[in-house]
PDB file of C-alpha atoms in Angstrom:
ATOM      1  CA  MET A   1      93.118  89.231 100.028  1.00  0.00           C
ATOM      2  CA  PRO A   2      90.977  92.086  98.679  1.00  0.00           C
ATOM      3  CA  SER A   3      92.308  94.586  96.189  1.00  0.00           C
ATOM      4  CA  ALA A   4      92.006  98.354  95.852  1.00  0.00           C
ATOM      5  CA  ILE A   5      91.397  99.583  92.313  1.00  0.00           C
ATOM      6  CA  THR A   6      92.070 103.193  91.373  1.00  0.00           C
ATOM      7  CA  ASP A   7      90.237 104.246  88.205  1.00  0.00           C
ATOM      8  CA  PHE A   8      91.134 106.863  85.623  1.00  0.00           C
ATOM      9  CA  LEU A   9      88.400 107.526  83.052  1.00  0.00           C
ATOM     10  CA  SER A  10      89.802 108.865  79.789  1.00  0.00           C
ATOM     11  CA  SER A  11      86.621 110.615  78.664  1.00  0.00           C
ATOM     12  CA  THR A  12      83.189 111.252  80.117  1.00  0.00           C
ATOM     13  CA  PRO A  13      79.888 112.959  79.343  1.00  0.00           C
ATOM     14  CA  TRP A  14      79.914 114.342  82.898  1.00  0.00           C
ATOM     15  CA  ARG A  15      81.531 117.543  84.121  1.00  0.00           C
ATOM     16  CA  LYS A  16      85.189 118.267  83.549  1.00  0.00           C
ATOM     17  CA  SER A  17      87.262 118.076  86.698  1.00  0.00           C
ATOM     18  CA  PRO A  18      89.918 120.766  87.211  1.00  0.00           C
ATOM     19  CA  LEU A  19      93.550 119.922  86.515  1.00  0.00           C
ATOM     20  CA  PRO A  20      95.189 119.703  89.953  1.00  0.00           C
ATOM     21  CA  THR A  21      98.638 121.056  90.700  1.00  0.00           C
ATOM     22  CA  PRO A  22     101.077 118.111  90.756  1.00  0.00           C
ATOM     23  CA  ARG A  23     102.168 117.215  94.287  1.00  0.00           C
ATOM     24  CA  SER A  24     103.660 113.792  93.538  1.00  0.00           C
ATOM     25  CA  ARG A  25     104.920 111.663  90.651  1.00  0.00           C
ATOM     26  CA  PHE A  26     101.555 109.869  90.676  1.00  0.00           C
ATOM     27  CA  ARG A  27      99.618 113.123  90.318  1.00  0.00           C
ATOM     28  CA  GLN A  28     102.012 114.233  87.574  1.00  0.00           C
ATOM     29  CA  LEU A  29     101.318 110.977  85.724  1.00  0.00           C
ATOM     30  CA  ILE A  30      97.559 111.620  85.913  1.00  0.00           C
ATOM     31  CA  ASN A  31      98.010 115.191  84.639  1.00  0.00           C
ATOM     32  CA  ASP A  32     100.212 113.966  81.780  1.00  0.00           C
ATOM     33  CA  ILE A  33      97.605 111.369  80.753  1.00  0.00           C
ATOM     34  CA  ARG A  34      94.922 114.054  80.664  1.00  0.00           C
ATOM     35  CA  SER A  35      97.139 116.232  78.484  1.00  0.00           C
ATOM     36  CA  TRP A  36      97.817 113.418  76.000  1.00  0.00           C
ATOM     37  CA  LEU A  37      94.162 112.419  75.752  1.00  0.00           C
ATOM     38  CA  GLY A  38      93.013 115.996  75.241  1.00  0.00           C
ATOM     39  CA  SER A  39      95.674 117.186  72.831  1.00  0.00           C
ATOM     40  CA  ASP A  40      94.884 115.706  69.425  1.00  0.00           C
ATOM     41  CA  ASN A  41      92.035 113.455  68.314  1.00  0.00           C
ATOM     42  CA  SER A  42      94.247 111.896  65.610  1.00  0.00           C
ATOM     43  CA  ILE A  43      96.380 110.193  68.242  1.00  0.00           C
ATOM     44  CA  VAL A  44      93.334 108.167  69.339  1.00  0.00           C
ATOM     45  CA  SER A  45      92.611 106.751  65.895  1.00  0.00           C
ATOM     46  CA  SER A  46      96.245 106.313  64.832  1.00  0.00           C
ATOM     47  CA  GLY A  47      97.086 103.762  67.516  1.00  0.00           C
ATOM     48  CA  ALA A  48      99.977 105.880  68.767  1.00  0.00           C
ATOM     49  CA  LEU A  49      98.053 106.571  71.973  1.00  0.00           C
ATOM     50  CA  ARG A  50      98.297 102.962  73.088  1.00  0.00           C
ATOM     51  CA  HIS A  51     102.076 102.915  72.867  1.00  0.00           C
ATOM     52  CA  LEU A  52     102.410 106.356  74.434  1.00  0.00           C
ATOM     53  CA  LEU A  53     100.235 105.460  77.412  1.00  0.00           C
ATOM     54  CA  GLU A  54     101.882 102.110  77.986  1.00  0.00           C
ATOM     55  CA  SER A  55     105.420 103.510  77.807  1.00  0.00           C
ATOM     56  CA  GLN A  56     104.591 106.275  80.291  1.00  0.00           C
ATOM     57  CA  LEU A  57     102.786 103.918  82.663  1.00  0.00           C
ATOM     58  CA  GLU A  58     105.805 101.623  82.574  1.00  0.00           C
ATOM     59  CA  ALA A  59     108.213 104.531  83.168  1.00  0.00           C
ATOM     60  CA  TYR A  60     106.346 105.661  86.299  1.00  0.00           C
ATOM     61  CA  LYS A  61     107.845 104.206  89.464  1.00  0.00           C
ATOM     62  CA  SER A  62     105.237 103.556  92.104  1.00  0.00           C
ATOM     63  CA  GLU A  63     105.509 105.536  95.329  1.00  0.00           C
ATOM     64  CA  ASP A  64     103.008 104.656  98.040  1.00  0.00           C
ATOM     65  CA  SER A  65     102.822 108.244  99.285  1.00  0.00           C
ATOM     66  CA  GLY A  66     101.585 109.386  95.858  1.00  0.00           C
ATOM     67  CA  TRP A  67      98.571 107.103  95.449  1.00  0.00           C
ATOM     68  CA  GLU A  68      97.686 105.865  98.952  1.00  0.00           C
ATOM     69  CA  GLU A  69      95.328 108.798  99.593  1.00  0.00           C
ATOM     70  CA  TYR A  70      93.093 107.375  96.831  1.00  0.00           C
ATOM     71  CA  ALA A  71      93.231 103.666  97.777  1.00  0.00           C
ATOM     72  CA  PHE A  72      90.524 102.920 100.357  1.00  0.00           C
ATOM     73  CA  ARG A  73      90.438  99.355 101.651  1.00  0.00           C
ATOM     74  CA  ASP A  74      87.449  97.408 102.893  1.00  0.00           C
ATOM     75  CA  PRO A  75      88.117  93.916 104.320  1.00  0.00           C
ATOM     76  CA  SER A  76      84.427  93.012 103.847  1.00  0.00           C
ATOM     77  CA  GLN A  77      84.658  93.467 100.053  1.00  0.00           C
ATOM     78  CA  ALA A  78      86.518  91.427  97.434  1.00  0.00           C
ATOM     79  CA  PHE A  79      87.772  94.725  96.026  1.00  0.00           C
ATOM     80  CA  THR A  80      87.118  98.458  96.188  1.00  0.00           C
ATOM     81  CA  ARG A  81      86.892 100.934  93.282  1.00  0.00           C
ATOM     82  CA  ASN A  82      88.367 104.379  93.925  1.00  0.00           C
ATOM     83  CA  LEU A  83      87.981 107.135  91.341  1.00  0.00           C
ATOM     84  CA  VAL A  84      91.149 109.192  90.823  1.00  0.00           C
ATOM     85  CA  ASP A  85      90.110 111.333  87.850  1.00  0.00           C
ATOM     86  CA  ARG A  86      87.172 111.691  85.449  1.00  0.00           C
ATOM     87  CA  GLY A  87      89.393 112.642  82.516  1.00  0.00           C
ATOM     88  CA  THR A  88      89.302 115.581  80.149  1.00  0.00           C
ATOM     89  CA  GLY A  89      85.723 115.286  78.877  1.00  0.00           C
ATOM     90  CA  ASP A  90      86.997 116.076  75.380  1.00  0.00           C
ATOM     91  CA  TYR A  91      86.245 112.650  73.891  1.00  0.00           C
ATOM     92  CA  ASN A  92      82.914 110.887  74.037  1.00  0.00           C
ATOM     93  CA  LEU A  93      83.681 108.181  71.504  1.00  0.00           C
ATOM     94  CA  VAL A  94      81.882 104.884  70.992  1.00  0.00           C
ATOM     95  CA  TYR A  95      83.988 101.797  70.318  1.00  0.00           C
ATOM     96  CA  ASP A  96      82.980  98.200  69.707  1.00  0.00           C
ATOM     97  CA  LEU A  97      86.269  97.168  71.326  1.00  0.00           C
ATOM     98  CA  PRO A  98      86.812  99.017  74.617  1.00  0.00           C
ATOM     99  CA  LYS A  99      90.410  99.148  75.780  1.00  0.00           C
ATOM    100  CA  PHE A 100      92.100  99.574  79.109  1.00  0.00           C
ATOM    101  CA  ARG A 101      95.417  99.265  80.901  1.00  0.00           C
ATOM    102  CA  VAL A 102      96.210  97.983  84.361  1.00  0.00           C
ATOM    103  CA  ARG A 103      99.280  99.356  86.182  1.00  0.00           C
ATOM    104  CA  MET A 104     100.347  97.566  89.353  1.00  0.00           C
ATOM    105  CA  LEU A 105     101.055  99.932  92.248  1.00  0.00           C
ATOM    106  CA  LYS A 106     101.416  97.503  95.152  1.00  0.00           C
ATOM    107  CA  GLY A 107     101.361  93.753  95.709  1.00  0.00           C
ATOM    108  CA  SER A 108     100.633  91.309  92.901  1.00  0.00           C
ATOM    109  CA  LEU A 109      97.720  90.137  90.775  1.00  0.00           C
ATOM    110  CA  THR A 110      97.057  87.230  88.439  1.00  0.00           C
ATOM    111  CA  GLU A 111      95.345  87.843  85.099  1.00  0.00           C
ATOM    112  CA  THR A 112      93.639  84.851  83.449  1.00  0.00           C
ATOM    113  CA  ARG A 113      92.421  85.306  79.868  1.00  0.00           C
ATOM    114  CA  TYR A 114      89.638  83.321  78.232  1.00  0.00           C
ATOM    115  CA  ALA A 115      88.349  82.757  74.720  1.00  0.00           C
ATOM    116  CA  TRP A 116      84.911  84.201  73.991  1.00  0.00           C
ATOM    117  CA  PRO A 117      82.089  81.646  74.530  1.00  0.00           C
ATOM    118  CA  GLN A 118      80.787  80.118  71.322  1.00  0.00           C
ATOM    119  CA  SER A 119      77.125  80.431  72.341  1.00  0.00           C
ATOM    120  CA  THR A 120      75.042  83.027  74.192  1.00  0.00           C
ATOM    121  CA  GLY A 121      73.258  80.521  76.422  1.00  0.00           C
ATOM    122  CA  PRO A 122      74.530  78.078  79.054  1.00  0.00           C
ATOM    123  CA  GLY A 123      77.152  75.792  77.617  1.00  0.00           C
ATOM    124  CA  GLU A 124      80.570  74.397  78.321  1.00  0.00           C
ATOM    125  CA  ALA A 125      83.141  75.808  80.688  1.00  0.00           C
ATOM    126  CA  MET A 126      85.091  78.733  79.266  1.00  0.00           C
ATOM    127  CA  ARG A 127      88.520  77.963  77.823  1.00  0.00           C
ATOM    128  CA  ALA A 128      91.458  79.691  79.515  1.00  0.00           C
ATOM    129  CA  THR A 129      94.064  80.859  76.992  1.00  0.00           C
ATOM    130  CA  SER A 130      96.764  82.354  79.207  1.00  0.00           C
ATOM    131  CA  GLN A 131      97.684  83.305  82.758  1.00  0.00           C
ATOM    132  CA  THR A 132      99.993  86.176  83.678  1.00  0.00           C
ATOM    133  CA  HIS A 133     101.417  87.085  87.082  1.00  0.00           C
ATOM    134  CA  LEU A 134     101.698  90.846  87.648  1.00  0.00           C
ATOM    135  CA  ASP A 135     104.085  92.373  90.145  1.00  0.00           C
ATOM    136  CA  ARG A 136     104.589  95.956  91.266  1.00  0.00           C
ATOM    137  CA  ASP A 137     105.309  98.408  88.413  1.00  0.00           C
ATOM    138  CA  GLN A 138     104.140  96.039  85.647  1.00  0.00           C
ATOM    139  CA  VAL A 139     101.586  97.098  82.999  1.00  0.00           C
ATOM    140  CA  ILE A 140      99.126  95.041  80.948  1.00  0.00           C
ATOM    141  CA  TYR A 141      96.908  96.016  78.017  1.00  0.00           C
ATOM    142  CA  MET A 142      93.513  94.425  77.362  1.00  0.00           C
ATOM    143  CA  ALA A 143      90.810  94.802  74.701  1.00  0.00           C
ATOM    144  CA  ASP A 144      87.727  92.838  73.701  1.00  0.00           C
ATOM    145  CA  ASP A 145      89.413  91.495  70.577  1.00  0.00           C
ATOM    146  CA  LEU A 146      91.975  89.781  72.819  1.00  0.00           C
ATOM    147  CA  GLY A 147      89.275  87.816  74.635  1.00  0.00           C
ATOM    148  CA  LEU A 148      87.897  88.024  78.168  1.00  0.00           C
ATOM    149  CA  HIS A 149      89.753  88.080  81.447  1.00  0.00           C
ATOM    150  CA  LYS A 150      89.564  87.978  85.214  1.00  0.00           C
ATOM    151  CA  ILE A 151      91.995  89.478  87.696  1.00  0.00           C
ATOM    152  CA  SER A 152      92.577  87.987  91.146  1.00  0.00           C
ATOM    153  CA  ASN A 153      94.881  88.524  94.088  1.00  0.00           C
ATOM    154  CA  PRO A 154      96.886  85.327  94.776  1.00  0.00           C
ATOM    155  CA  ASP A 155      98.236  86.540  98.122  1.00  0.00           C
ATOM    156  CA  PRO A 156      95.931  85.730 101.073  1.00  0.00           C
ATOM    157  CA  GLU A 157      97.651  88.270 103.317  1.00  0.00           C
ATOM    158  CA  GLU A 158      98.640  91.348 101.292  1.00  0.00           C
ATOM    159  CA  TYR A 159      96.386  93.912  99.621  1.00  0.00           C
ATOM    160  CA  ALA A 160      96.984  94.576  95.950  1.00  0.00           C
ATOM    161  CA  VAL A 161      96.571  98.077  94.507  1.00  0.00           C
ATOM    162  CA  SER A 162      96.294  98.751  90.771  1.00  0.00           C
ATOM    163  CA  LEU A 163      95.555 101.725  88.521  1.00  0.00           C
ATOM    164  CA  HIS A 164      92.993 101.095  85.755  1.00  0.00           C
ATOM    165  CA  LEU A 165      92.932 103.409  82.730  1.00  0.00           C
ATOM    166  CA  TYR A 166      89.882 103.149  80.432  1.00  0.00           C
ATOM    167  CA  THR A 167      90.079 104.564  76.888  1.00  0.00           C
ATOM    168  CA  PRO A 168      87.221 105.228  76.322  1.00  0.00           C
ATOM    169  CA  PRO A 169      85.456 104.512  79.627  1.00  0.00           C
ATOM    170  CA  ASN A 170      82.517 102.550  78.168  1.00  0.00           C
ATOM    171  CA  ALA A 171      82.547  99.840  80.818  1.00  0.00           C
ATOM    172  CA  ALA A 172      82.993 102.295  83.677  1.00  0.00           C
ATOM    173  CA  ILE A 173      79.999 104.355  82.489  1.00  0.00           C
ATOM    174  CA  LYS A 174      77.636 101.818  80.907  1.00  0.00           C
ATOM    175  CA  GLY A 175      78.670  98.647  82.692  1.00  0.00           C
ATOM    176  CA  CYS A 176      79.899  95.418  81.168  1.00  0.00           C
ATOM    177  CA  LYS A 177      79.096  91.726  80.808  1.00  0.00           C
ATOM    178  CA  VAL A 178      80.186  89.356  83.549  1.00  0.00           C
ATOM    179  CA  PHE A 179      80.670  85.704  82.550  1.00  0.00           C
ATOM    180  CA  ASP A 180      80.312  82.502  84.548  1.00  0.00           C
ATOM    181  CA  PRO A 181      83.531  80.582  83.773  1.00  0.00           C
ATOM    182  CA  ASP A 182      81.788  77.241  84.354  1.00  0.00           C
ATOM    183  CA  THR A 183      78.994  77.771  81.812  1.00  0.00           C
ATOM    184  CA  GLY A 184      79.929  80.805  79.694  1.00  0.00           C
ATOM    185  CA  THR A 185      76.635  82.475  80.643  1.00  0.00           C
ATOM    186  CA  ALA A 186      76.807  86.285  80.670  1.00  0.00           C
ATOM    187  CA  LYS A 187      74.897  88.917  82.629  1.00  0.00           C
ATOM    188  CA  HIS A 188      75.136  92.699  82.545  1.00  0.00           C
ATOM    189  CA  ALA A 189      76.699  94.435  85.524  1.00  0.00           C
ATOM    190  CA  TYR A 190      76.896  98.160  86.270  1.00  0.00           C
ATOM    191  CA  LEU A 191      80.085  99.599  87.739  1.00  0.00           C
ATOM    192  CA  TYR A 192      78.762 102.913  89.018  1.00  0.00           C
ATOM    193  CA  THR A 193      79.629 102.448  92.685  1.00  0.00           C
ATOM    194  CA  TYR A 194      82.891 103.956  93.903  1.00  0.00           C
ATOM    195  CA  HIS A 195      84.145 103.611  97.453  1.00  0.00           C
ATOM    196  CA  SER A 196      85.848 106.973  97.093  1.00  0.00           C
ATOM    197  CA  GLU A 197      86.086 109.828  94.609  1.00  0.00           C
ATOM    198  CA  PHE A 198      89.176 112.050  94.351  1.00  0.00           C
ATOM    199  CA  GLY A 199      90.494 110.842  97.706  1.00  0.00           C
ATOM    200  CA  ILE A 200      87.220 111.348  99.613  1.00  0.00           C
ATOM    201  CA  ARG A 201      85.418 108.263 100.883  1.00  0.00           C
ATOM    202  CA  ARG A 202      81.761 107.986  99.904  1.00  0.00           C
ATOM    203  CA  LYS A 203      78.998 106.911 102.250  1.00  0.00           C
ATOM    204  CA  LEU A 204      77.710 103.725 100.635  1.00  0.00           C
ATOM    205  CA  GLU A 205      74.205 102.390 100.955  1.00  0.00           C
ATOM    206  CA  ALA A 206      73.640  98.915 102.332  1.00  0.00           C
ATOM    207  CA  GLY A 207      74.243  96.243  99.731  1.00  0.00           C
ATOM    208  CA  THR A 208      76.538  98.366  97.512  1.00  0.00           C
TER     209      THR A 208
END
C-alpha cells in the first residue's frame, strides 16, 4: 500500500515561512523544532541536537486530526511527499553525512539497511545489514555513516504516514543517490516534487 510522507526541512536557502499559531499537538511539535534549530548554532555541532530532537519526536503522541490535513494520498503512486514546513532558514550548512529522522504517524513501515557498495560500477547484490519494523509513534535515526536504507510499507491494505525531518535538508534540496539493490549501481535522483505544500495540494504535471 502506498505511503504518505510529510517533510520538515530544518534549513533552506529559500524564503523563511512564518511561524504559525499552534492549533494542535502536531503543529506545536513543528514550532518547537523550528525554535530548537534556530536558537543556537552550537547545539548543531555539539551533537545535543540529535538527542533533543529524538526525545521530543518520541514524546509526541500522534493524533490524526493534527497531521491529516498535510497527508495527501494518491493510489496511483508508491508514495507521496507532502511539505509541512521549510524550516527556519537560519542554517545553510554543508555536511558530508546528511542526517534525518523518521517518525511514524500512522500504520507501519519496514526499514532495511544495507552496507555501502564496494565499487561504483555494476557489481554484486547489496548486503542487507538489518531490518526494523516501525509501528505508530516509533522514531528512527539515519545517517550516511550508518549505511544505506530503504523504507517500505508491508501492509497491502493500509496507508502508512510518516514525518521526515532532515538536518540539514541536503537530500531534499539537492537530491540523493538511488541504488539498485541487485547490482549496487547508483544514479542521482532529485526530490523536488511535492504533492502538497503546507496543506495545499499542488497541481502536478504529467509524469511527476
